[in-house]
One Martini backbone bead per residue (centre of mass of N, CA, C, O) as a GRO file, in nm:
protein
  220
    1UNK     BB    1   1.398   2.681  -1.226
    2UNK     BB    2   1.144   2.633  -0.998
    3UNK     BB    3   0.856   2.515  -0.966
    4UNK     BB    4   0.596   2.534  -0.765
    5UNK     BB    5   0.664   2.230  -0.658
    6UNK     BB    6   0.925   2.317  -0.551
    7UNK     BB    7   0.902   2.541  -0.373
    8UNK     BB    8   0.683   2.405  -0.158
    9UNK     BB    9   0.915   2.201  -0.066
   10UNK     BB   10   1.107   2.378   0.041
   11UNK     BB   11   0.943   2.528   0.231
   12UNK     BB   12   0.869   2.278   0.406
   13UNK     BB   13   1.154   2.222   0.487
   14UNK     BB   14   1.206   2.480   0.638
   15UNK     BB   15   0.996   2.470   0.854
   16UNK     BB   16   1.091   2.218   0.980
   17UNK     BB   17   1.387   2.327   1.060
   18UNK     BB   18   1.273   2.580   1.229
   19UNK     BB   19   1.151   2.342   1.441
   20UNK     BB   20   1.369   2.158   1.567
   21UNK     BB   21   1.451   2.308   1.842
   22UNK     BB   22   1.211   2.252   1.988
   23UNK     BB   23   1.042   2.058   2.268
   24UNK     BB   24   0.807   1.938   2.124
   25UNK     BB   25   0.553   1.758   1.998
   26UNK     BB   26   0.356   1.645   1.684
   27UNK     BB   27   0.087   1.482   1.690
   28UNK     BB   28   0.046   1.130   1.876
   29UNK     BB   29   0.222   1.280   2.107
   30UNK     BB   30   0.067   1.486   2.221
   31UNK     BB   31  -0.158   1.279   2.413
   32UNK     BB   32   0.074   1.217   2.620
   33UNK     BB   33   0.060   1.059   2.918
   34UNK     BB   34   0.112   1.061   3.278
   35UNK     BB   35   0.138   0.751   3.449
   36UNK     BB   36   0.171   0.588   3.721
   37UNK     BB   37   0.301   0.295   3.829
   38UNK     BB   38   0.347   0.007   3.956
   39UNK     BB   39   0.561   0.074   4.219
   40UNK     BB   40   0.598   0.363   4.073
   41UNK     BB   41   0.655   0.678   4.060
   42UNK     BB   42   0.639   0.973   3.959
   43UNK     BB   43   0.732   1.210   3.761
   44UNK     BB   44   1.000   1.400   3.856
   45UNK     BB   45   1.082   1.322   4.117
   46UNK     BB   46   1.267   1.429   4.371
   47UNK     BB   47   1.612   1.261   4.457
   48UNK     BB   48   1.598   1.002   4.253
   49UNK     BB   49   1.372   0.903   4.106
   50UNK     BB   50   1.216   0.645   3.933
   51UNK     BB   51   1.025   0.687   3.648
   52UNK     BB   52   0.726   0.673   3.475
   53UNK     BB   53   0.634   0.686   3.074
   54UNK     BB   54   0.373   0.632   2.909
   55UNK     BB   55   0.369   0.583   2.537
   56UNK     BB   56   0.196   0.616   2.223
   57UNK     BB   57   0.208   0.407   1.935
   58UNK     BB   58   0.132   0.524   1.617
   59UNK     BB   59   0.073   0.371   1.326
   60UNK     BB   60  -0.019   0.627   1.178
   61UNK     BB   61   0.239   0.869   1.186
   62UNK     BB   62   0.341   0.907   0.922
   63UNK     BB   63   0.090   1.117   0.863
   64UNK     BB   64   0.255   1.296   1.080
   65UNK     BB   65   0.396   1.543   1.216
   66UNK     BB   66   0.761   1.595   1.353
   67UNK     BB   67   0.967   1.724   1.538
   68UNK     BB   68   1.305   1.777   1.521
   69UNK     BB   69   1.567   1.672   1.669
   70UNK     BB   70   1.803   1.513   1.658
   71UNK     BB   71   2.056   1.461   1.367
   72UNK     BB   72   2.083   1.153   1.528
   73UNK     BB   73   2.084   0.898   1.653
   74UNK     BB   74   2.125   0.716   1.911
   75UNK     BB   75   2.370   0.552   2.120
   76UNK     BB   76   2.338   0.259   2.330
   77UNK     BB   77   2.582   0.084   2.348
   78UNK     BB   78   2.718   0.210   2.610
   79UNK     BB   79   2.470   0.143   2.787
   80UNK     BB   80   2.281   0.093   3.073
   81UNK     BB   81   2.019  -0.045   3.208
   82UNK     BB   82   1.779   0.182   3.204
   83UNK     BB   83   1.876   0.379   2.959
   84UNK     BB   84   1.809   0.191   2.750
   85UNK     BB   85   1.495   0.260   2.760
   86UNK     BB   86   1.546   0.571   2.685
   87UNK     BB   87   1.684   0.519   2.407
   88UNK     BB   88   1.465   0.326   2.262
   89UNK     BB   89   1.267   0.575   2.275
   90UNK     BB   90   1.435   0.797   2.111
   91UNK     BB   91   1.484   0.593   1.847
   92UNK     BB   92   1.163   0.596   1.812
   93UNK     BB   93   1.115   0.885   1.776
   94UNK     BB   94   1.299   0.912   1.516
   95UNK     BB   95   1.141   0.677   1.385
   96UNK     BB   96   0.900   0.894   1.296
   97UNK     BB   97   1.018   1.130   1.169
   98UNK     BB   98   1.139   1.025   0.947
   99UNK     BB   99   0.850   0.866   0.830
  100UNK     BB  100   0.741   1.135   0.764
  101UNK     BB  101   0.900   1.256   0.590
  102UNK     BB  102   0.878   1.004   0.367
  103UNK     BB  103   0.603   1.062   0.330
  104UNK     BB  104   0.645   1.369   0.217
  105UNK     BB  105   0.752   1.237  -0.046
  106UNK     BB  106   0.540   1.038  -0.115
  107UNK     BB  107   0.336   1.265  -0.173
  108UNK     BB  108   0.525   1.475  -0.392
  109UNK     BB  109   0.547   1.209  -0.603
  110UNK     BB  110   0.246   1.164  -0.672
  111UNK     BB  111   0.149   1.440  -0.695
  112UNK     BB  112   0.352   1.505  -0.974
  113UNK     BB  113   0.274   1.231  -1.126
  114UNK     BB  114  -0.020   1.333  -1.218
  115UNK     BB  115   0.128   1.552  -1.454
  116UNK     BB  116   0.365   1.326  -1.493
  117UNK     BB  117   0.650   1.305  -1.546
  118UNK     BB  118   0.939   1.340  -1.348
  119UNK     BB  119   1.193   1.562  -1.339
  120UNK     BB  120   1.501   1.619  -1.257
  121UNK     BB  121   1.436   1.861  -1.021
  122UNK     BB  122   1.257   1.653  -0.825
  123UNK     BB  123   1.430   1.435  -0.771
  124UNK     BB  124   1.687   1.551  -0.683
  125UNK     BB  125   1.532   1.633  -0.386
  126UNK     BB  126   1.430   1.388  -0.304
  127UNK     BB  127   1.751   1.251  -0.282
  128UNK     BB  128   1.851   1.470  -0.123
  129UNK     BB  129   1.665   1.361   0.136
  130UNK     BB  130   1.718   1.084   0.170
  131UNK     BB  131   2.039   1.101   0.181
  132UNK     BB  132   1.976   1.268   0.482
  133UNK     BB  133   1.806   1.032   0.647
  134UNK     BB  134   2.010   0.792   0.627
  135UNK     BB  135   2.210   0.958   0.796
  136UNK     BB  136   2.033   0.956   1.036
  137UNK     BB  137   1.992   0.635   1.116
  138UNK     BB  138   2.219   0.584   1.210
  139UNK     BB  139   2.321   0.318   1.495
  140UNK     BB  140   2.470   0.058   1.544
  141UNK     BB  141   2.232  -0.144   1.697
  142UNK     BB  142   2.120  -0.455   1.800
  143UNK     BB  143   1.818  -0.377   1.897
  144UNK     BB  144   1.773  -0.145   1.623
  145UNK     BB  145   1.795  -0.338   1.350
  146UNK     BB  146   1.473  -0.372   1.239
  147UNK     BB  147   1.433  -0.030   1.208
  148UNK     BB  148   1.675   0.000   1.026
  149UNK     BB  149   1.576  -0.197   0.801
  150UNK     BB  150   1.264  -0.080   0.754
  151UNK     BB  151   1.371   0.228   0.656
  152UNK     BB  152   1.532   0.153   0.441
  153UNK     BB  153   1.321  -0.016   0.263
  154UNK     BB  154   1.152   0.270   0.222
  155UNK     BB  155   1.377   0.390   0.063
  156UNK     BB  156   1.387   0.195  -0.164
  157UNK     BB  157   1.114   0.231  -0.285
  158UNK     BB  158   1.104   0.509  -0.362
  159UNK     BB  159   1.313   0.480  -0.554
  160UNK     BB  160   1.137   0.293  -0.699
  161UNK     BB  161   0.937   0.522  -0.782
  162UNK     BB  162   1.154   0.729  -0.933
  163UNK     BB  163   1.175   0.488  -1.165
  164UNK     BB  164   0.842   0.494  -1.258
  165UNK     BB  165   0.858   0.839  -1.299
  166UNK     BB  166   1.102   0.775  -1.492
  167UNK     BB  167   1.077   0.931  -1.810
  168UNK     BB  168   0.855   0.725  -1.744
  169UNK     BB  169   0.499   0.654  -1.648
  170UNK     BB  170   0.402   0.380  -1.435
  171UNK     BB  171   0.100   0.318  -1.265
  172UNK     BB  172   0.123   0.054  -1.195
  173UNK     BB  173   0.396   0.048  -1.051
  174UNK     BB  174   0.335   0.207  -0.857
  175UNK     BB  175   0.125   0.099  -0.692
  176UNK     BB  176   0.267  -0.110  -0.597
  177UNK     BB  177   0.471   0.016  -0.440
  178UNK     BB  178   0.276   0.148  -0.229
  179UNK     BB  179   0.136  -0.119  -0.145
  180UNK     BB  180   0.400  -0.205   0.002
  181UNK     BB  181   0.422   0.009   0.179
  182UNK     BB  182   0.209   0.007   0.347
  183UNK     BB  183   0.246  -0.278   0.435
  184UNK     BB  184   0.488  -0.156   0.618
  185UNK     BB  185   0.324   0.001   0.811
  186UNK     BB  186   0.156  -0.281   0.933
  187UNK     BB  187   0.434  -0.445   1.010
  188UNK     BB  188   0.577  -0.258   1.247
  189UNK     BB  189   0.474  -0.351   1.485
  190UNK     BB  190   0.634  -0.637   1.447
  191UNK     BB  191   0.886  -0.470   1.560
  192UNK     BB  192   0.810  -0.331   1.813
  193UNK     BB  193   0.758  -0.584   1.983
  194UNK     BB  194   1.056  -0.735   1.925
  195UNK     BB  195   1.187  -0.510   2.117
  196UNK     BB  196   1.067  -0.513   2.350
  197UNK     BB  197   1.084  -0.766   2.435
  198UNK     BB  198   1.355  -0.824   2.465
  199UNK     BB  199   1.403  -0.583   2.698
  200UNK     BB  200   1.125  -0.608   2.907
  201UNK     BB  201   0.911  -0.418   2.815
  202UNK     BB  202   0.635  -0.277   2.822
  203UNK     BB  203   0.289  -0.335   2.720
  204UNK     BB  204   0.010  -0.230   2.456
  205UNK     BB  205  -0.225  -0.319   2.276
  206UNK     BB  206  -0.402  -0.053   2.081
  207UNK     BB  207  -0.615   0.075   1.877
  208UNK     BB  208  -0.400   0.340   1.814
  209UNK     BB  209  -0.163   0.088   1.913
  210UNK     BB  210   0.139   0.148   2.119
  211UNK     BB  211   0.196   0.077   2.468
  212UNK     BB  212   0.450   0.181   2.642
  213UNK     BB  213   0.751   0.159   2.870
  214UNK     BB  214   0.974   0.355   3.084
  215UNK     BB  215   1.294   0.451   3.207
  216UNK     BB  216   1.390   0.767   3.358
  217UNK     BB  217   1.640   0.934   3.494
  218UNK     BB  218   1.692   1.159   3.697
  219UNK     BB  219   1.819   1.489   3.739
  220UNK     BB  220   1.801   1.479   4.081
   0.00000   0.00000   0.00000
């Protein structure tokens, strides 16, 4: 039988799932506005013309909730011209959506951790979470393999929190591990910076993140 803290894990994963095929995004990207650039015309406008859509991707992220869209990362690698901009913008929001996900183990797994060593049935959820997400980041193209390498990294990480909370637990080993965590979300920055530019998608680091552009092409 399942105690409290995993019954309301399960529930919140069941709320995820529910919300998969909704067509928002909530978090960081809900005030994401359309802004039309020099040269280009306005988004959506009909004719086939094709448009700028300006996105702020926010370096804390990992800490807001994203709805989740399709069960695996976009393949690019058969894309050409400007889809590709708009394919690596799919792959960034999907790594977004994972990486929610990511956080939302490891507030589980180190809130269970505060009550002592976790059981064999919190570690087993957690497990079959994490190979279920590893699974869908999987996309082998080479344009965003330092970002599917860096969400690997993050999952090996949990990993090894999972050791070090069970059967014995060392808070001492687990906050190096999360210590470590954390500082590869402020250095995920160079790494979407080194993905814009090889692209030649244009960028802008702000305040609260990086603003890059992509072209998507209309659908009239």
């Amino acid at each position: 039988m399942l105690n409290k803290r995993q019954r309301e894990f399960k529930k919140k994963m069941k709320e995820i799932n529910r919300l998969k095929n909704q067509e928002y995004i909530h978090g960081s990207l809900a005030h994401n506005t359309y802004r039309g650039s020099k040269g280009k015309k306005p988004f959506f406008v009909l004719g086939g013309v094709v448009g700028g859509l300006v996105l702020t991707w926010n370096l804390y992220a990992a800490y807001t909730w994203f709805i989740p869209g399709t069960s695996h990362f976009p393949s690019i690698e058969a894309l050409t011209g400007s889809h590709v901009e708009e394919e690596i913008h799919s792959y960034f929001v999907k790594a977004e959506e994972i990486e929610s996900k990511l956080a939302y183990q490891v507030n589980y797994l180190t809130a269970s951790a505060q009550h002592g060593p976790l059981d064999q049935e919190t570690i087993q959820l957690v497990n079959q979470s994490l190979f279920l997400l590893s699974e869908q980041m999987v996309n082998g193209d080479e344009r965003t393999s330092e970002l599917e390498h860096y969400l690997n990294g993050q999952i090996d990480l949990i990993h090894q929190m999972l050791a070090v909370c069970s059967p014995t637990l060392d808070p001492e080993k687990l906050n190096t591990i999360l210590t470590r965590y954390n500082q590869n979300l402020l250095n995920k920055s160079f790494i979407l910076i080194s993905i814009l530019e090889k692209e030649e998608m244009h960028y802008l680091i702000e305040d609260d993140g990086i603003s890059y552009e992509y072209e998507e092409k209309s659908l009239w």
